[in-house]
Amino acid sequence: MESGTGRVLVVGVDGSPRGDAALRWTLETGAHTGDTVRAILVRPRDGLLPGTSFALQPHGRIPEGRYSLATHVSGLGIETAAEVETRTVHGDPATELVTASADADLLVLGAHRGGAVADLVLGSVGRECVRYSRCPVVVITPEAAHRLTPA
């Protein structure tokens, strides 16, 4: 954790409405002056085999091509007093977000809504982050983000 400058809030962003809701909630509600919001997009490694769970992208829509996370974040037009950093990393989403949690005061994720009862709220990335994160974890739905945003 960074000392003396405020909190570090890490947000998993995947280009989906749920990832955007997590980012919006963090910037509008969770972050304050002096805080750093670190938005992280995890892209699959080039070496993943077709047919692996991540190749099927069950955790959200991973933007491709010339997608810029910084442009996406600024395009949301969210006012915040916090400093915003964007990072794109390669690897397994749960592993990379848990690793980022080591230097964070809070990890924020959008809720995954899958078809299976076990994945109804968290999804596999959320479950792994809640289980192994080194800081508190907030899992938020778009509906909850809207309800909790100040008027």
Coordinates of N, CA and C in Angstrom, one line a residue:
M1 N 0.8 -1.2 0.0 CA 0.0 0.0 0.0 C 0.9 1.2 0.0
E2 N 0.4 2.3 -0.7 CA 1.1 3.5 -0.7 C 0.9 4.3 0.6
S3 N 1.9 4.9 1.1 CA 1.8 5.5 2.4 C 1.5 7.0 2.2
G4 N 0.6 7.5 3.0 CA 0.4 9.0 3.2 C -0.3 9.7 2.0
T5 N -0.7 9.0 1.0 CA -1.3 9.6 -0.2 C -2.8 9.3 -0.3
G6 N -3.3 8.4 0.5 CA -4.7 8.0 0.4 C -4.7 6.5 0.1
R7 N -5.9 6.1 -0.2 CA -6.1 4.7 -0.4 C -5.9 4.3 -1.9
V8 N -5.7 3.0 -2.1 CA -5.6 2.5 -3.5 C -6.8 1.6 -3.6
L9 N -7.6 1.9 -4.6 CA -8.8 1.0 -4.9 C -8.6 0.4 -6.3
V10 N -8.5 -0.9 -6.4 CA -8.3 -1.6 -7.6 C -9.7 -2.1 -8.1
V11 N -9.9 -1.9 -9.4 CA -11.2 -2.2 -10.1 C -10.9 -3.1 -11.3
G12 N -11.5 -4.3 -11.3 CA -11.4 -5.2 -12.4 C -12.4 -4.7 -13.5
V13 N -11.9 -4.4 -14.7 CA -12.7 -3.8 -15.8 C -12.5 -4.8 -17.0
D14 N -13.7 -5.2 -17.6 CA -13.6 -6.1 -18.7 C -14.4 -5.7 -19.9
G15 N -14.8 -4.4 -19.9 CA -15.6 -3.9 -21.1 C -17.0 -4.2 -21.0
S16 N -17.5 -4.9 -20.0 CA -18.9 -5.3 -19.9 C -19.6 -4.2 -19.0
P17 N -21.0 -4.2 -19.1 CA -21.8 -3.3 -18.3 C -21.5 -3.5 -16.8
R18 N -21.2 -4.7 -16.4 CA -20.9 -5.0 -15.0 C -19.6 -4.5 -14.6
G19 N -18.6 -4.6 -15.4 CA -17.3 -4.0 -15.1 C -17.4 -2.5 -15.1
D20 N -18.2 -1.9 -16.0 CA -18.4 -0.4 -16.0 C -19.1 0.0 -14.7
A21 N -20.1 -0.8 -14.3 CA -20.8 -0.4 -13.0 C -19.8 -0.5 -11.8
A22 N -18.9 -1.4 -11.8 CA -18.0 -1.5 -10.7 C -17.1 -0.2 -10.7
L23 N -16.6 0.1 -11.9 CA -15.8 1.3 -12.1 C -16.5 2.6 -11.7
R24 N -17.8 2.7 -12.2 CA -18.6 3.9 -11.9 C -18.8 4.0 -10.4
W25 N -19.1 2.9 -9.7 CA -19.4 2.9 -8.3 C -18.1 3.4 -7.5
T26 N -17.0 2.8 -7.9 CA -15.7 3.1 -7.3 C -15.4 4.6 -7.5
L27 N -15.5 5.1 -8.7 CA -15.2 6.5 -8.9 C -16.1 7.5 -8.3
E28 N -17.4 7.2 -8.3 CA -18.4 8.1 -7.8 C -18.7 8.0 -6.3
T29 N -18.5 6.8 -5.7 CA -18.9 6.6 -4.3 C -17.7 6.2 -3.5
G30 N -16.9 5.2 -3.9 CA -15.9 4.7 -3.1 C -14.6 5.5 -2.9
A31 N -14.3 6.3 -4.0 CA -13.0 7.0 -4.0 C -13.2 8.5 -3.5
H32 N -12.2 9.0 -2.8 CA -12.2 10.3 -2.3 C -10.9 11.1 -2.7
T33 N -10.9 12.3 -2.4 CA -9.7 13.1 -2.7 C -8.4 12.4 -2.1
G34 N -7.4 12.3 -2.9 CA -6.2 11.7 -2.4 C -6.1 10.2 -2.7
D35 N -7.2 9.6 -3.1 CA -7.2 8.2 -3.4 C -6.7 7.9 -4.8
T36 N -6.3 6.7 -5.1 CA -5.9 6.3 -6.4 C -6.8 5.1 -6.8
V37 N -7.5 5.3 -7.9 CA -8.3 4.2 -8.5 C -7.5 3.6 -9.6
R38 N -7.2 2.3 -9.5 CA -6.4 1.6 -10.5 C -7.4 0.6 -11.2
A39 N -7.8 1.0 -12.5 CA -8.6 0.2 -13.3 C -7.7 -0.8 -14.0
I40 N -8.0 -2.1 -13.9 CA -7.2 -3.1 -14.5 C -8.0 -4.0 -15.5
L41 N -7.5 -4.1 -16.7 CA -8.1 -5.0 -17.7 C -7.1 -6.1 -17.9
V42 N -7.6 -7.3 -17.7 CA -6.8 -8.5 -17.9 C -7.1 -9.2 -19.2
R43 N -6.1 -9.2 -20.1 CA -6.2 -9.9 -21.4 C -5.6 -11.3 -21.2
P44 N -6.1 -12.3 -22.0 CA -5.6 -13.6 -21.9 C -4.1 -13.6 -22.5
R45 N -3.3 -14.5 -22.0 CA -2.0 -14.7 -22.6 C -2.1 -15.3 -24.0
D46 N -1.2 -15.0 -24.8 CA -1.2 -15.5 -26.2 C -1.2 -17.1 -26.2
G47 N -0.7 -17.7 -25.2 CA -0.5 -19.1 -25.2 C -1.7 -19.9 -24.7
L48 N -2.8 -19.3 -24.5 CA -4.0 -20.1 -24.0 C -4.5 -21.0 -25.1
L49 N -4.9 -22.2 -24.7 CA -5.4 -23.2 -25.6 C -6.8 -22.9 -25.9
P50 N -7.3 -23.1 -27.2 CA -8.7 -23.0 -27.4 C -9.5 -24.0 -26.6
G51 N -10.6 -23.7 -26.1 CA -11.4 -24.6 -25.3 C -11.2 -24.4 -23.8
T52 N -10.2 -23.6 -23.4 CA -10.0 -23.3 -22.0 C -11.2 -22.4 -21.6
S53 N -11.5 -22.3 -20.3 CA -12.6 -21.5 -19.9 C -12.4 -20.1 -20.3
F54 N -11.2 -19.6 -20.2 CA -11.0 -18.2 -20.5 C -11.1 -17.9 -22.0
A55 N -10.8 -18.9 -22.8 CA -10.9 -18.7 -24.3 C -12.4 -18.5 -24.6
L56 N -13.3 -19.1 -23.8 CA -14.7 -19.0 -24.1 C -15.3 -17.7 -23.5
Q57 N -14.5 -16.9 -22.8 CA -14.8 -15.6 -22.2 C -16.1 -15.6 -21.4
P58 N -16.2 -16.5 -20.4 CA -17.4 -16.4 -19.6 C -17.4 -15.3 -18.6
H59 N -16.4 -14.5 -18.5 CA -16.3 -13.5 -17.4 C -16.6 -12.1 -17.9
G60 N -16.9 -12.0 -19.2 CA -17.2 -10.7 -19.7 C -16.7 -10.6 -21.1
R61 N -16.9 -9.5 -21.7 CA -16.4 -9.2 -23.1 C -15.1 -8.6 -23.0
I62 N -14.0 -9.3 -23.5 CA -12.7 -8.7 -23.5 C -12.5 -8.0 -24.8
P63 N -12.4 -6.6 -24.7 CA -12.3 -5.8 -25.9 C -11.0 -6.2 -26.7
E64 N -11.1 -6.1 -28.0 CA -10.0 -6.5 -28.9 C -9.6 -5.4 -29.7
G65 N -8.6 -5.6 -30.5 CA -8.1 -4.6 -31.5 C -7.5 -3.4 -30.8
R66 N -7.9 -2.3 -31.3 CA -7.3 -1.0 -30.8 C -7.9 -0.4 -29.6
Y67 N -8.6 -1.3 -28.9 CA -9.3 -0.8 -27.6 C -8.3 -0.2 -26.7
S68 N -8.6 1.0 -26.1 CA -7.8 1.6 -25.2 C -8.6 1.7 -23.9
L69 N -8.1 1.1 -22.8 CA -8.8 1.2 -21.5 C -8.8 2.6 -21.0
A70 N -7.8 3.4 -21.2 CA -7.8 4.8 -20.8 C -8.9 5.6 -21.5
T71 N -9.0 5.4 -22.8 CA -10.1 6.1 -23.6 C -11.4 5.6 -23.1
H72 N -11.6 4.3 -22.9 CA -12.9 3.8 -22.4 C -13.3 4.5 -21.1
V73 N -12.3 4.5 -20.1 CA -12.6 5.1 -18.8 C -12.9 6.6 -18.9
S74 N -12.2 7.3 -19.7 CA -12.5 8.7 -19.8 C -13.8 9.0 -20.6
G75 N -14.1 8.0 -21.5 CA -15.4 8.1 -22.3 C -16.6 7.9 -21.4
L76 N -16.5 7.3 -20.2 CA -17.6 7.2 -19.4 C -18.0 8.5 -18.7
G77 N -17.1 9.5 -18.8 CA -17.5 10.8 -18.3 C -17.8 10.9 -16.8
I78 N -17.1 10.1 -16.0 CA -17.4 10.1 -14.6 C -16.5 11.1 -13.8
E79 N -17.1 12.0 -13.1 CA -16.4 13.0 -12.3 C -15.9 12.3 -11.0
T80 N -14.6 12.5 -10.7 CA -14.0 12.0 -9.5 C -12.9 12.9 -8.9
A81 N -12.8 12.9 -7.6 CA -11.7 13.6 -7.0 C -10.4 12.7 -6.9
A82 N -10.5 11.5 -7.3 CA -9.4 10.5 -7.1 C -8.5 10.6 -8.4
E83 N -7.3 10.2 -8.2 CA -6.4 10.0 -9.4 C -6.8 8.6 -10.0
V84 N -6.9 8.6 -11.3 CA -7.2 7.4 -12.0 C -6.1 6.8 -12.8
E85 N -5.7 5.6 -12.6 CA -4.7 4.9 -13.4 C -5.3 3.8 -14.1
T86 N -4.9 3.5 -15.3 CA -5.4 2.3 -16.1 C -4.2 1.4 -16.4
R87 N -4.4 0.1 -16.3 CA -3.4 -0.9 -16.6 C -4.0 -2.0 -17.3
T88 N -3.3 -2.5 -18.3 CA -3.7 -3.7 -19.1 C -2.6 -4.7 -18.8
V89 N -3.0 -5.8 -18.3 CA -2.1 -6.9 -18.0 C -2.5 -8.2 -18.7
H90 N -1.6 -9.1 -18.9 CA -1.9 -10.4 -19.5 C -1.8 -11.5 -18.5
G91 N -2.8 -12.4 -18.5 CA -2.8 -13.6 -17.6 C -4.2 -14.0 -17.3
D92 N -4.3 -14.7 -16.2 CA -5.6 -15.2 -15.7 C -6.2 -14.1 -14.9
P93 N -7.5 -13.7 -15.1 CA -8.1 -12.6 -14.4 C -8.1 -12.7 -12.9
A94 N -8.4 -13.8 -12.4 CA -8.4 -14.0 -10.9 C -7.0 -13.8 -10.3
T95 N -6.1 -14.5 -11.0 CA -4.7 -14.4 -10.5 C -4.2 -13.0 -10.5
E96 N -4.4 -12.3 -11.6 CA -3.9 -10.9 -11.8 C -4.6 -9.9 -10.8
L97 N -5.9 -10.1 -10.6 CA -6.6 -9.2 -9.6 C -6.2 -9.5 -8.2
V98 N -6.0 -10.8 -7.8 CA -5.5 -11.1 -6.5 C -4.1 -10.6 -6.3
T99 N -3.3 -10.7 -7.3 CA -1.9 -10.1 -7.2 C -2.0 -8.6 -7.0
A100 N -2.9 -7.9 -7.7 CA -3.0 -6.4 -7.6 C -3.6 -6.1 -6.2
S101 N -4.3 -7.0 -5.6 CA -4.9 -6.7 -4.2 C -3.8 -6.6 -3.2
A102 N -2.7 -7.1 -3.4 CA -1.6 -7.0 -2.4 C -1.2 -5.6 -2.1
D103 N -1.3 -4.7 -3.0 CA -1.0 -3.3 -2.9 C -2.2 -2.4 -2.8
A104 N -3.3 -3.0 -2.5 CA -4.6 -2.2 -2.5 C -5.3 -2.2 -1.2
D105 N -6.1 -1.2 -1.0 CA -6.9 -1.1 0.2 C -8.3 -1.7 0.0
L106 N -8.7 -1.8 -1.3 CA -10.0 -2.3 -1.7 C -10.0 -2.9 -3.1
L107 N -10.6 -4.0 -3.3 CA -10.8 -4.6 -4.7 C -12.2 -4.6 -5.0
V108 N -12.6 -4.0 -6.2 CA -14.0 -3.9 -6.6 C -14.2 -4.6 -7.9
L109 N -15.2 -5.5 -7.9 CA -15.6 -6.3 -9.1 C -17.0 -6.1 -9.4
G110 N -17.3 -6.3 -10.7 CA -18.7 -6.3 -11.1 C -19.2 -7.8 -10.9
A111 N -20.5 -7.9 -10.5 CA -21.0 -9.3 -10.3 C -21.3 -9.9 -11.7
H112 N -20.9 -11.2 -11.7 CA -21.2 -12.0 -12.9 C -22.5 -12.7 -12.8
R113 N -23.3 -12.7 -13.8 CA -24.6 -13.4 -13.8 C -24.6 -14.5 -14.8
G114 N -24.3 -15.7 -14.4 CA -24.2 -16.9 -15.2 C -25.5 -17.7 -15.2
G115 N -25.5 -18.8 -15.9 CA -26.6 -19.6 -15.9 C -26.7 -20.6 -14.7
A116 N -25.5 -21.0 -14.2 CA -25.5 -22.0 -13.1 C -25.8 -21.3 -11.8
V117 N -26.4 -22.0 -10.9 CA -26.8 -21.4 -9.6 C -25.5 -21.0 -8.8
A118 N -24.4 -21.7 -8.9 CA -23.2 -21.4 -8.2 C -22.6 -20.1 -8.7
D119 N -22.8 -19.8 -10.0 CA -22.2 -18.7 -10.6 C -23.2 -17.5 -10.7
L120 N -24.3 -17.6 -10.1 CA -25.4 -16.6 -10.3 C -24.9 -15.2 -9.9
V121 N -24.1 -15.1 -8.8 CA -23.7 -13.8 -8.4 C -22.2 -13.5 -8.6
L122 N -21.4 -14.4 -8.2 CA -19.9 -14.1 -8.3 C -19.3 -14.5 -9.6
G123 N -19.5 -15.7 -10.1 CA -18.7 -16.2 -11.2 C -17.4 -16.7 -10.6
S124 N -16.6 -17.4 -11.5 CA -15.4 -18.0 -11.0 C -14.3 -16.9 -10.6
V125 N -14.2 -15.8 -11.4 CA -13.2 -14.8 -11.0 C -13.6 -14.2 -9.7
G126 N -14.8 -13.8 -9.5 CA -15.2 -13.2 -8.2 C -15.0 -14.1 -7.1
R127 N -15.3 -15.4 -7.2 CA -15.1 -16.4 -6.1 C -13.7 -16.5 -5.8
E128 N -12.8 -16.5 -6.8 CA -11.4 -16.6 -6.5 C -10.8 -15.4 -5.8
C129 N -11.3 -14.2 -6.3 CA -10.9 -13.0 -5.7 C -11.4 -12.8 -4.2
V130 N -12.6 -13.2 -4.0 CA -13.1 -13.1 -2.6 C -12.3 -14.1 -1.7
R131 N -12.0 -15.2 -2.2 CA -11.3 -16.2 -1.4 C -9.9 -15.9 -1.1
Y132 N -9.2 -15.3 -2.1 CA -7.7 -15.1 -2.0 C -7.2 -13.7 -1.9
S133 N -8.1 -12.7 -2.1 CA -7.7 -11.3 -2.0 C -7.0 -11.0 -0.7
R134 N -6.0 -10.1 -0.8 CA -5.3 -9.6 0.3 C -5.9 -8.3 0.9
C135 N -7.0 -7.9 0.4 CA -7.7 -6.7 0.9 C -9.2 -7.0 0.8
P136 N -10.0 -6.1 1.4 CA -11.5 -6.3 1.3 C -11.9 -6.2 -0.1
V137 N -13.0 -7.0 -0.4 CA -13.5 -7.1 -1.8 C -15.0 -6.6 -1.8
V138 N -15.3 -5.7 -2.8 CA -16.7 -5.3 -3.0 C -17.1 -5.9 -4.3
V139 N -18.2 -6.6 -4.3 CA -18.8 -7.2 -5.6 C -20.1 -6.5 -5.8
I140 N -20.3 -5.8 -6.9 CA -21.4 -4.9 -7.1 C -22.1 -5.2 -8.4
T141 N -23.4 -5.1 -8.4 CA -24.2 -5.3 -9.6 C -24.5 -3.9 -10.2
P142 N -24.9 -3.8 -11.5 CA -25.2 -2.5 -12.0 C -26.4 -1.9 -11.3
E143 N -27.4 -2.7 -10.9 CA -28.5 -2.1 -10.1 C -28.1 -1.5 -8.8
A144 N -27.2 -2.2 -8.1 CA -26.7 -1.7 -6.8 C -25.9 -0.5 -7.0
A145 N -25.1 -0.5 -8.0 CA -24.2 0.7 -8.3 C -25.1 1.9 -8.5
H146 N -26.2 1.8 -9.2 CA -27.1 2.9 -9.5 C -27.8 3.3 -8.2
R147 N -28.2 2.4 -7.4 CA -28.9 2.7 -6.1 C -28.0 3.4 -5.1
L148 N -26.7 3.0 -5.1 CA -25.8 3.6 -4.1 C -25.1 4.8 -4.5
T149 N -25.2 5.2 -5.8 CA -24.6 6.5 -6.3 C -25.3 7.7 -5.7
P150 N -24.5 8.7 -5.2 CA -25.1 9.9 -4.6 C -25.9 10.6 -5.7
A151 N -27.0 11.2 -5.2 CA -27.9 11.9 -6.2 C -27.3 13.2 -6.6

